[in-house]
Short mmCIF file of C-alpha atoms and ligand atoms in Angstrom, two decimals:
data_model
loop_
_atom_site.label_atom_id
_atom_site.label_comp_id
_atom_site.label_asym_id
_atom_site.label_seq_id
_atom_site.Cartn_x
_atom_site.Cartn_y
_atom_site.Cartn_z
CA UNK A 143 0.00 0.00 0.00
CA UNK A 144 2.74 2.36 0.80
CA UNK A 145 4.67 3.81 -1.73
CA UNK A 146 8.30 2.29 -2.22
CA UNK A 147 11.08 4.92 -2.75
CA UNK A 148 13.92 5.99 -1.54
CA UNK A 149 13.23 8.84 0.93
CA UNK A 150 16.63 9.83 -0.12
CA UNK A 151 15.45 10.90 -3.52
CA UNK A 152 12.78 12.82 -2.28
CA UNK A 153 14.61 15.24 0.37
CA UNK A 154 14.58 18.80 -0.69
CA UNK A 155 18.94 20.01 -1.02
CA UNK A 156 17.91 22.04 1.87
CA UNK A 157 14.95 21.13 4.08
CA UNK A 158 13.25 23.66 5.58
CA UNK A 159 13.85 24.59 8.48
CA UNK A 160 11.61 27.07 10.80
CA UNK A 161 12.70 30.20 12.49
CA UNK A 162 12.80 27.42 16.10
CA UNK A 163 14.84 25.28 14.48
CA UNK A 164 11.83 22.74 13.39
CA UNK A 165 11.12 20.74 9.99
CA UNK A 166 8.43 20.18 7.93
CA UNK A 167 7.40 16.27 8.17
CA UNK A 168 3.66 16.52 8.59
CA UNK A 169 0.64 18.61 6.12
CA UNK A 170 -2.89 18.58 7.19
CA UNK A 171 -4.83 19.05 3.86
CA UNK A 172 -8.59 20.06 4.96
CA UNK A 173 -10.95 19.38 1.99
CA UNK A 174 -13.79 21.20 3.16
CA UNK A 175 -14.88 23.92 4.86
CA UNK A 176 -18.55 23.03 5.85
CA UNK A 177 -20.02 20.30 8.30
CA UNK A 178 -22.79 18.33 8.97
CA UNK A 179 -22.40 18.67 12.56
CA UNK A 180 -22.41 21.90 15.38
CA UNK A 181 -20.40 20.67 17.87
CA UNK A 182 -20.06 23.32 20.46
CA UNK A 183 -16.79 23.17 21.07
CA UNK A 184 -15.79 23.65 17.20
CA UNK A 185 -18.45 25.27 15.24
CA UNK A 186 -21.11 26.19 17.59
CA UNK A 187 -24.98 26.61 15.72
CA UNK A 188 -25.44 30.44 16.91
CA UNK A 189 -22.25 31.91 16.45
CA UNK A 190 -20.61 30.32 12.83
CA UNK A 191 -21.38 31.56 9.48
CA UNK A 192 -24.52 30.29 7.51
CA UNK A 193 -23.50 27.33 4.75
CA UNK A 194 -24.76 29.97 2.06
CA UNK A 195 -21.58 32.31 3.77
CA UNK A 196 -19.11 30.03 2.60
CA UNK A 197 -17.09 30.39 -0.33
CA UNK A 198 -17.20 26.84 -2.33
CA UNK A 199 -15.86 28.36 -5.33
CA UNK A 200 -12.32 29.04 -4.26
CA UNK A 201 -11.83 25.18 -2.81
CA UNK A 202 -8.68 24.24 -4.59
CA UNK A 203 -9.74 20.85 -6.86
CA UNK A 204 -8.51 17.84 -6.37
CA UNK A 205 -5.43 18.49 -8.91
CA UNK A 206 -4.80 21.62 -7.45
CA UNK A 207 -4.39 19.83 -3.70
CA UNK A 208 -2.50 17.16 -5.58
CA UNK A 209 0.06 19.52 -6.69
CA UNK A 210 0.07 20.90 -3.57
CA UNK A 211 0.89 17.86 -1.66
CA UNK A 212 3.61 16.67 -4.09
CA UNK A 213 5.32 20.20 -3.48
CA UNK A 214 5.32 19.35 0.28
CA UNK A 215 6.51 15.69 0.32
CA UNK A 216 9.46 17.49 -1.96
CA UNK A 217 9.93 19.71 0.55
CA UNK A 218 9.99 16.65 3.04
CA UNK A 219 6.51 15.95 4.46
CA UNK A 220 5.79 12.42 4.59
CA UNK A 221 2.51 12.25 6.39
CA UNK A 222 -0.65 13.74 5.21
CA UNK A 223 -4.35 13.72 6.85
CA UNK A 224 -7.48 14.59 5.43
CA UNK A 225 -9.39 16.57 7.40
CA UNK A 226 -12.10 19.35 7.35
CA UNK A 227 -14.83 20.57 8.43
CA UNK A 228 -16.75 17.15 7.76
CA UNK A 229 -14.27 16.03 4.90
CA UNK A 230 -17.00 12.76 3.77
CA UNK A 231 -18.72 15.51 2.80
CA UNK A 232 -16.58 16.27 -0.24
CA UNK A 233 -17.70 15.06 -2.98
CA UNK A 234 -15.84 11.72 -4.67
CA UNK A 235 -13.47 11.63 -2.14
CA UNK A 236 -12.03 8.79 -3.00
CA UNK A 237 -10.51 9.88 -5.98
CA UNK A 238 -8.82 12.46 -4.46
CA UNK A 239 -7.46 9.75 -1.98
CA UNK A 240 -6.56 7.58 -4.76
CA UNK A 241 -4.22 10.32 -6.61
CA UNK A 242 -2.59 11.04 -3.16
CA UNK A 243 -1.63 7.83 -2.12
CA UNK A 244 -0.02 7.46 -5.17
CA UNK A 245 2.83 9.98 -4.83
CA UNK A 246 5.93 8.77 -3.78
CA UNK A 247 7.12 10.08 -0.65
CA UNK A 248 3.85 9.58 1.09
CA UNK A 249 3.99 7.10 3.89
CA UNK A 250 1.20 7.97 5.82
CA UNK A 251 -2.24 8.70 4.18
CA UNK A 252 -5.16 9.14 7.34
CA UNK A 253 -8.34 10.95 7.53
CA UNK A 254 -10.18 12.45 10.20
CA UNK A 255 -13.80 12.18 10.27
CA UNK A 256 -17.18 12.34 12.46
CA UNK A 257 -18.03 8.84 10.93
CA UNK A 258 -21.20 10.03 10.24
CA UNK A 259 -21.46 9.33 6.46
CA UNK A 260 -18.76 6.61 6.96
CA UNK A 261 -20.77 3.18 6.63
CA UNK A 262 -21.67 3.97 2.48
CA UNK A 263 -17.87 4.80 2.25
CA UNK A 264 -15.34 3.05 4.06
CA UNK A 265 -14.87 0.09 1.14
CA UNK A 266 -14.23 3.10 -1.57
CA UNK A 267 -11.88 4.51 0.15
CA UNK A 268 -9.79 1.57 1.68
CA UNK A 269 -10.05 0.34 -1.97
CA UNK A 270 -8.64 3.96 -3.32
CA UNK A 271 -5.71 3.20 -0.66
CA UNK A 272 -6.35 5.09 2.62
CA UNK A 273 -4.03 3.84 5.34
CA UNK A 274 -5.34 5.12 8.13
CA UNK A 275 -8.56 6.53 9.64
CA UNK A 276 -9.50 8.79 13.06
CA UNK A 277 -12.89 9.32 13.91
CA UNK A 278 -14.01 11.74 16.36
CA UNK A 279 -16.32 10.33 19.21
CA UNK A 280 -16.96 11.88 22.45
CA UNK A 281 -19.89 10.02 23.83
CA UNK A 282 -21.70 6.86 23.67
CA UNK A 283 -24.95 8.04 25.32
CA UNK A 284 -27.24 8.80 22.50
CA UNK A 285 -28.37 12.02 23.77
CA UNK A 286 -25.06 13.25 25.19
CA UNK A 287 -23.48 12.42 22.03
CA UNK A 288 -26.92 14.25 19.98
CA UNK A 289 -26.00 17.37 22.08
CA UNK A 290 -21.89 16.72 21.16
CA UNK A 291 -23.17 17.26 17.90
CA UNK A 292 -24.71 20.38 17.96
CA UNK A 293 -28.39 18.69 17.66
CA UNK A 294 -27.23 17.10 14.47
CA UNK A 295 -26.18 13.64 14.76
CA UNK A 296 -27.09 9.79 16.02
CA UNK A 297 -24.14 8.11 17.67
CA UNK A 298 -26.00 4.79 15.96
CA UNK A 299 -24.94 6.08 12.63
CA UNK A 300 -20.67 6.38 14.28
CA UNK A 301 -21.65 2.78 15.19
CA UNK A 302 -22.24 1.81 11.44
CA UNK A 303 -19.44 3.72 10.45
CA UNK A 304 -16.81 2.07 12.92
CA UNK A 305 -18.33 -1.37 11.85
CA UNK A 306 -17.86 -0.72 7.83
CA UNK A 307 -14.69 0.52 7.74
CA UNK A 308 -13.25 -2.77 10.14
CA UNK A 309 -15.13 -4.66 7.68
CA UNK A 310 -13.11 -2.74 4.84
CA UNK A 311 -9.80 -3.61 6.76
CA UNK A 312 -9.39 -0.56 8.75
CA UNK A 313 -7.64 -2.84 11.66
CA UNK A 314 -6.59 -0.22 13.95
CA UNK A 315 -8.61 2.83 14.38
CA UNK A 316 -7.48 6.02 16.27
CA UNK A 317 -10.44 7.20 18.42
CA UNK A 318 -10.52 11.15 19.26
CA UNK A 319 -12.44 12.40 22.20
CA UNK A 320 -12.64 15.71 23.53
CA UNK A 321 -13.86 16.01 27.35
CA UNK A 322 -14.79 18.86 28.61
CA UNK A 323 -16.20 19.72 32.52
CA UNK A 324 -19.35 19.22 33.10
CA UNK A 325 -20.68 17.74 29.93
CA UNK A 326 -19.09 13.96 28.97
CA UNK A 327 -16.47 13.68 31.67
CA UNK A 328 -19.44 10.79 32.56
CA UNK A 329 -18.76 9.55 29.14
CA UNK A 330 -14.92 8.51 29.47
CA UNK A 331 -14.96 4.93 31.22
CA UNK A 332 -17.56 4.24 29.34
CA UNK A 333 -15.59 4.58 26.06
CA UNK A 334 -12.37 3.16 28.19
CA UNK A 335 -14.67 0.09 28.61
CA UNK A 336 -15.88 -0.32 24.98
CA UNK A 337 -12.87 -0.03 22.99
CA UNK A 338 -10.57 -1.97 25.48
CA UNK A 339 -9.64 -5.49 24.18
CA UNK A 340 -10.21 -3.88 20.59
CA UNK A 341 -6.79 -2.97 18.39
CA UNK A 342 -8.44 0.81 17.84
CA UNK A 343 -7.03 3.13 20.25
CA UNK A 344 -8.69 5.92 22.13
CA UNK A 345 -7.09 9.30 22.55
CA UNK A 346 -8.51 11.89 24.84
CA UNK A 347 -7.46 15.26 23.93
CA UNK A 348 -7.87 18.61 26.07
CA UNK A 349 -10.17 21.13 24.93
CA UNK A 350 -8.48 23.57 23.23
CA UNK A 351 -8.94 27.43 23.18
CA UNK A 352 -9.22 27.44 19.33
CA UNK A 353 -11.11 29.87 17.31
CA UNK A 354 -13.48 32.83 18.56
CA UNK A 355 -16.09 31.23 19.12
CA UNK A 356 -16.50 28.13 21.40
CA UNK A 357 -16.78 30.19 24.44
CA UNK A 358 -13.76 28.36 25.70
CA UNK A 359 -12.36 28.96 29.59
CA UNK A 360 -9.76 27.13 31.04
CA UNK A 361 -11.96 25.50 33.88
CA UNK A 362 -13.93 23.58 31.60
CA UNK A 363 -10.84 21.92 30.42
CA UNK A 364 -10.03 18.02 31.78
CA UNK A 365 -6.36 17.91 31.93
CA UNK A 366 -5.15 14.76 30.67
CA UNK A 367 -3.29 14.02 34.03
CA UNK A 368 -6.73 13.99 35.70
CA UNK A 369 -8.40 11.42 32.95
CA UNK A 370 -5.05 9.56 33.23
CA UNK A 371 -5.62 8.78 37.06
CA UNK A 372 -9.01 8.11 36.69
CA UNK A 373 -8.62 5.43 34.10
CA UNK A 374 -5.55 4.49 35.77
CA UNK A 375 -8.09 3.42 38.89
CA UNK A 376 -10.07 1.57 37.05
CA UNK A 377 -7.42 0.24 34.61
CA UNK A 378 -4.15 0.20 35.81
CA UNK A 379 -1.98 1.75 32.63
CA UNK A 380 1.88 2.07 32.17
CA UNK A 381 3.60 4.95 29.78
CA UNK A 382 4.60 3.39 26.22
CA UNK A 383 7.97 5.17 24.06
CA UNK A 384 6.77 7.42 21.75
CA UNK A 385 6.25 5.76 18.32
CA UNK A 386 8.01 8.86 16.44
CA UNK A 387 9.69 12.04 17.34
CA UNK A 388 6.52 14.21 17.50
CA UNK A 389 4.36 12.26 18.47
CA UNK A 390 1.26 14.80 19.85
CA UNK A 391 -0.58 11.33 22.21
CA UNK A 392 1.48 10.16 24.88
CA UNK A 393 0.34 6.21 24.70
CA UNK A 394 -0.25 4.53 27.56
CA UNK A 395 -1.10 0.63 28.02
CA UNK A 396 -3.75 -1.39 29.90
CA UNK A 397 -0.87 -3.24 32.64
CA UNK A 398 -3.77 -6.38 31.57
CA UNK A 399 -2.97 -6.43 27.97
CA UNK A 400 -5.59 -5.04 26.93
CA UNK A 401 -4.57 -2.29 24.57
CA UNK A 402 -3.75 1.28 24.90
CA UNK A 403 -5.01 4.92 25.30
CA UNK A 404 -3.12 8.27 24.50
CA UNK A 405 -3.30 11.83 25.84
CA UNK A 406 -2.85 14.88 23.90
CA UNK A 407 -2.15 17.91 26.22
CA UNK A 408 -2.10 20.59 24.01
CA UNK A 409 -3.32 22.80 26.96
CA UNK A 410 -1.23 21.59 30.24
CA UNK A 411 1.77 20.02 27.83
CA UNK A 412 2.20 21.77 24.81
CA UNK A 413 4.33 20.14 22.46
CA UNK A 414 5.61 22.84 20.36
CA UNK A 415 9.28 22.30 20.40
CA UNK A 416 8.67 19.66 18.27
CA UNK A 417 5.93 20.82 15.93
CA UNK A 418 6.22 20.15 12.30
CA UNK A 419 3.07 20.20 10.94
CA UNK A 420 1.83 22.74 8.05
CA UNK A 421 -2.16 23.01 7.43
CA UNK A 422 -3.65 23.44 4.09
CA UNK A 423 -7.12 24.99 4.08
CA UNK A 424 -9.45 23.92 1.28
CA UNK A 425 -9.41 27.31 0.02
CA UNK A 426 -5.30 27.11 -0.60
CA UNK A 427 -4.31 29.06 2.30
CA UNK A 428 -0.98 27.31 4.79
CA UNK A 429 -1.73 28.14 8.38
CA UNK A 430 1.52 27.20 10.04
CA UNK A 431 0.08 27.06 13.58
CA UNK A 432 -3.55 25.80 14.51
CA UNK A 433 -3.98 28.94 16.19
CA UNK A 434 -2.63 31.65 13.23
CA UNK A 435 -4.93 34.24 12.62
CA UNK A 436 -4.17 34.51 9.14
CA UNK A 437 -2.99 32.42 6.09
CA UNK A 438 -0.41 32.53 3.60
CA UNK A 439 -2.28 32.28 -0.24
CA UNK A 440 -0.37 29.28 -2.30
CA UNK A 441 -3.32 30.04 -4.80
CA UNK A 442 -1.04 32.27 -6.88
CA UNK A 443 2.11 29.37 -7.18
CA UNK A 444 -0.76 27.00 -7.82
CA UNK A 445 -1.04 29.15 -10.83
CA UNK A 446 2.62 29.02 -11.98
CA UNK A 447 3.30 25.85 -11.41
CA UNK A 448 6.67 24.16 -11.49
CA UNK A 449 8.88 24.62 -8.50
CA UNK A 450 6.76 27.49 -7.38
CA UNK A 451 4.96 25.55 -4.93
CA UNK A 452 8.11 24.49 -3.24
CA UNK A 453 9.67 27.54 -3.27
CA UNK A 454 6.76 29.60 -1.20
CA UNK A 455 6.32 26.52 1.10
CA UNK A 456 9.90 27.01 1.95
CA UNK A 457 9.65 30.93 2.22
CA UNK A 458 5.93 30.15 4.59
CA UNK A 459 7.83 27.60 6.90
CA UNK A 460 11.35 29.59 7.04
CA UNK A 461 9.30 32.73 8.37
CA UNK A 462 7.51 30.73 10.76
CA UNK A 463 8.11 31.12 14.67
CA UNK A 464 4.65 29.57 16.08
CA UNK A 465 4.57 28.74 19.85
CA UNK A 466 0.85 29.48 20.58
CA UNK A 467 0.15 26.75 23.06
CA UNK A 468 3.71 27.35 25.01
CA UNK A 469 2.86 31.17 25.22
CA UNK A 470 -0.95 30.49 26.37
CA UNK A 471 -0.32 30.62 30.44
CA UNK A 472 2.01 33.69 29.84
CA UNK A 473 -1.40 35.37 28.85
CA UNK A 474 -0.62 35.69 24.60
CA UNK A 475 -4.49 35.04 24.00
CA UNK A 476 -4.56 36.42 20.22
CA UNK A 477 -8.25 37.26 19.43
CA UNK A 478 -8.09 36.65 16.28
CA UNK A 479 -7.25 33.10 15.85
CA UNK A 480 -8.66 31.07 12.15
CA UNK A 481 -11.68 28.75 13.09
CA UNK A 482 -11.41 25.01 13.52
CA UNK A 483 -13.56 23.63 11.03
CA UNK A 484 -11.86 26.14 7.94
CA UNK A 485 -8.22 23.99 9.24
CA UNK A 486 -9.24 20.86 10.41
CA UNK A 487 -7.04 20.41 13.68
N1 LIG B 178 -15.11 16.82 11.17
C1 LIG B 178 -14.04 15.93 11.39
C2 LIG B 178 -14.07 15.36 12.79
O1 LIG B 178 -14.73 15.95 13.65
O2 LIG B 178 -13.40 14.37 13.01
C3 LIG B 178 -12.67 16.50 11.10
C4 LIG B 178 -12.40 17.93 11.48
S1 LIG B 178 -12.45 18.29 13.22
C5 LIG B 178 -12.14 20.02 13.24
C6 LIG B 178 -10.91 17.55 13.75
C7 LIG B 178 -10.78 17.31 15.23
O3 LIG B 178 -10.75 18.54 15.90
C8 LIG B 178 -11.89 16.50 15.86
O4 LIG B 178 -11.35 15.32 16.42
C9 LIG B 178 -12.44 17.41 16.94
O5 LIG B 178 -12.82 16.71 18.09
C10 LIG B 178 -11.26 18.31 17.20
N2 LIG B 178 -11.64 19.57 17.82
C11 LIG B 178 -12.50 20.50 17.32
N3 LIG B 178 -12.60 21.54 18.18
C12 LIG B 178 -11.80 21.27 19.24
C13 LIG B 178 -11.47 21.95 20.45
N4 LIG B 178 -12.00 23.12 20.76
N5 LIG B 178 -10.58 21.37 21.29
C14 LIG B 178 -10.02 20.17 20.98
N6 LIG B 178 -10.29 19.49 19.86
C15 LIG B 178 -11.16 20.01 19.01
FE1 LIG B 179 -17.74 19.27 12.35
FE2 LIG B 179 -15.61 17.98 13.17
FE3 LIG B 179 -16.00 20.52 13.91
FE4 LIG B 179 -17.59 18.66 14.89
S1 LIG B 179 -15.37 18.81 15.24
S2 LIG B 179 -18.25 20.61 14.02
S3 LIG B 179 -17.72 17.21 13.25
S4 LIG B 179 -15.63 19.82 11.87
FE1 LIG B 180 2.10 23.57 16.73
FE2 LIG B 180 0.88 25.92 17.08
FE3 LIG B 180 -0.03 23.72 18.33
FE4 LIG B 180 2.28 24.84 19.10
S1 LIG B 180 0.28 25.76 19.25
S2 LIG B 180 1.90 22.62 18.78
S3 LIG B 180 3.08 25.54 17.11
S4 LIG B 180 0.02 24.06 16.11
#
């Protein structure tokens, strides 16, 4: 499935390198900037534009985001994730997945999804050569998780999903689940206790402070040493090696053998020393940090062509000295921060 080359071939004469010292290994390409879903915490009903607001002519297509992505694996990304807003909801995904996974240099090919329109799909798109899926579930209860989803969606329908794409091959599936005080923190043994045994592997992340408009304060984030210890009662875990430099989840396994969980603590840990990860809205912008306030347009070297691409990516990431999450407690709030569902996460 993966593409056999010599990374060697691929490596740029001079990688990029940021203004911290970091590389460029990692490209989040969101294909979509709408959603079927409201959660709260991301794209919250009341306060988000209308879908009629949105600007579907200027996505890139899918030979313009191919382009794209071969100018960043020459530039030395090898992993790439589809992501959105609700990225199922782009239309014949699967080819675009198909023309991706073929580039050399790729090693990695995930998506992130809410697994609602995942049961008609997961067979096209293991069969178009997706390596790896996430899907985003923070509840089990049917009405917590109907809330979760801003009104919109049936946890039954998740259910489907998850069971089509194992029955496509998806083997191991990365779970994401956002907990926030007061609202699923009842939710989190729960989904300890069904995925357990399993090979998919649940990560709880921290709610994050992203956007304008989640109405986000710091007391309503779970810190991921608290969900550690209470798992930890319940389940007695011990702290795995990273897999990779980079790694965002710190893994953790079940002392019983029966699988892991990971942590991301973007809000009591951040891990930006080590971030190397360019986004790619579906409009052609680069954010360089998930909490930029502004993009940098590739629309324009899309146009030219040739080694344009590459040479803007490595003018974006050599002018780049992100940090947001390690200057958060020293009170750097920017108030104008790019939304969640135009980037993907
Ligand atoms: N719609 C897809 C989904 O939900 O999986 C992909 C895009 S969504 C923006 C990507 C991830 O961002 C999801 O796992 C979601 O839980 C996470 N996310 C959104 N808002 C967040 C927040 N305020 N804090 C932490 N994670 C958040
Ligand atoms: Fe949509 Fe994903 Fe944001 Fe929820 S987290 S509103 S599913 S983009
Ligand atoms: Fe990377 Fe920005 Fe997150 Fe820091 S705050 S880890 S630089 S995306």
């Amino acid at each position: 499935m993966k593409s056999a080359v010599d990374p060697g071939m691929l490596q740029p004469a001079t990688p990029p390198v940021d203004r911290l010292g970091r590389g460029l290994r990692d490209l989040r390409v969101s294909v979509i900037e709408t959603c079927n879903y409201r959660c709260p915490y991301c794209m919250p009903e009341d306060s988000t534009p209308p879908e009629s607001a949105l600007d579907r002519a200027r996505r890139l297509d899918f030979a313009q985001i191919e382009s794209v992505v071969r100018g960043f694996v020459r530039m030395g990304v090898r992993k790439v994730r589809l992501t959105g807003g609700e990225p199922l909801l782009r239309k014949d995904l699967p080819l675009l997945v198909s023309r991706l996974a073929a580039i050399p240099g790729v090693e990695d090919l995930a998506l992130t999804t809410n697994a609602s329109l995942l049961a008609g799909k997961a067979q096209a798109l293991r069969d178009a050569g997706l390596h790896r899926l996430t899907i985003s579930l923070d509840a089990l209860d049917p009405e917590i998780f109907r809330q979760l989803s801003g009104g919109r969606g049936d946890v039954a329908d998740v259910l489907a999903g998850i069971a089509a794409a194992e029955a496509a091959g998806f083997s191991s599936i990365k779970f994401n689940t956002v907990v926030q005080r007061g609202v699923n923190e009842g939710e989190v043994l729960r989904l300890v206790d069904h995925f357990r045994g399993t090979p998919h592997v649940l990560r709880f992340i921290e709610f994050m402070d992203v956007g304008t408009c989640n109405g986000w304060q710091p007391q309503a984030v779970v810190s991921s040493r608290e969900l550690h210890d209470s798992i930890h009662a319940r389940w007695p875990l011990r702290p795995l090696q990273p897999g990779y430099r980079g790694e965002v989840a710190a893994r953790h396994a079940f002392l019983d053998g029966q699988g892991e969980v990971g942590f991301v603590s973007s809000v009591s840990e951040p891990f930006c020393g080590d971030c190397q990860r360019a986004r790619l809205s579906a409009d052609g912008q680069v954010f360089t940090c998930l909490f930029a306030a502004k993009g940098s347009d590739l629309r324009p070297a899309i146009e030219l062509g040739g080694t344009a691409i590459e040479a803007r990516i490595a003018e974006i990431w050599g002018q780049r000295a992100d940090r947001y999450s390690e200057l958060r407690d020293a009170g750097r709030r920017d108030s104008k921060k790019i939304e969640m569902f135009f980037i993907g996460g």
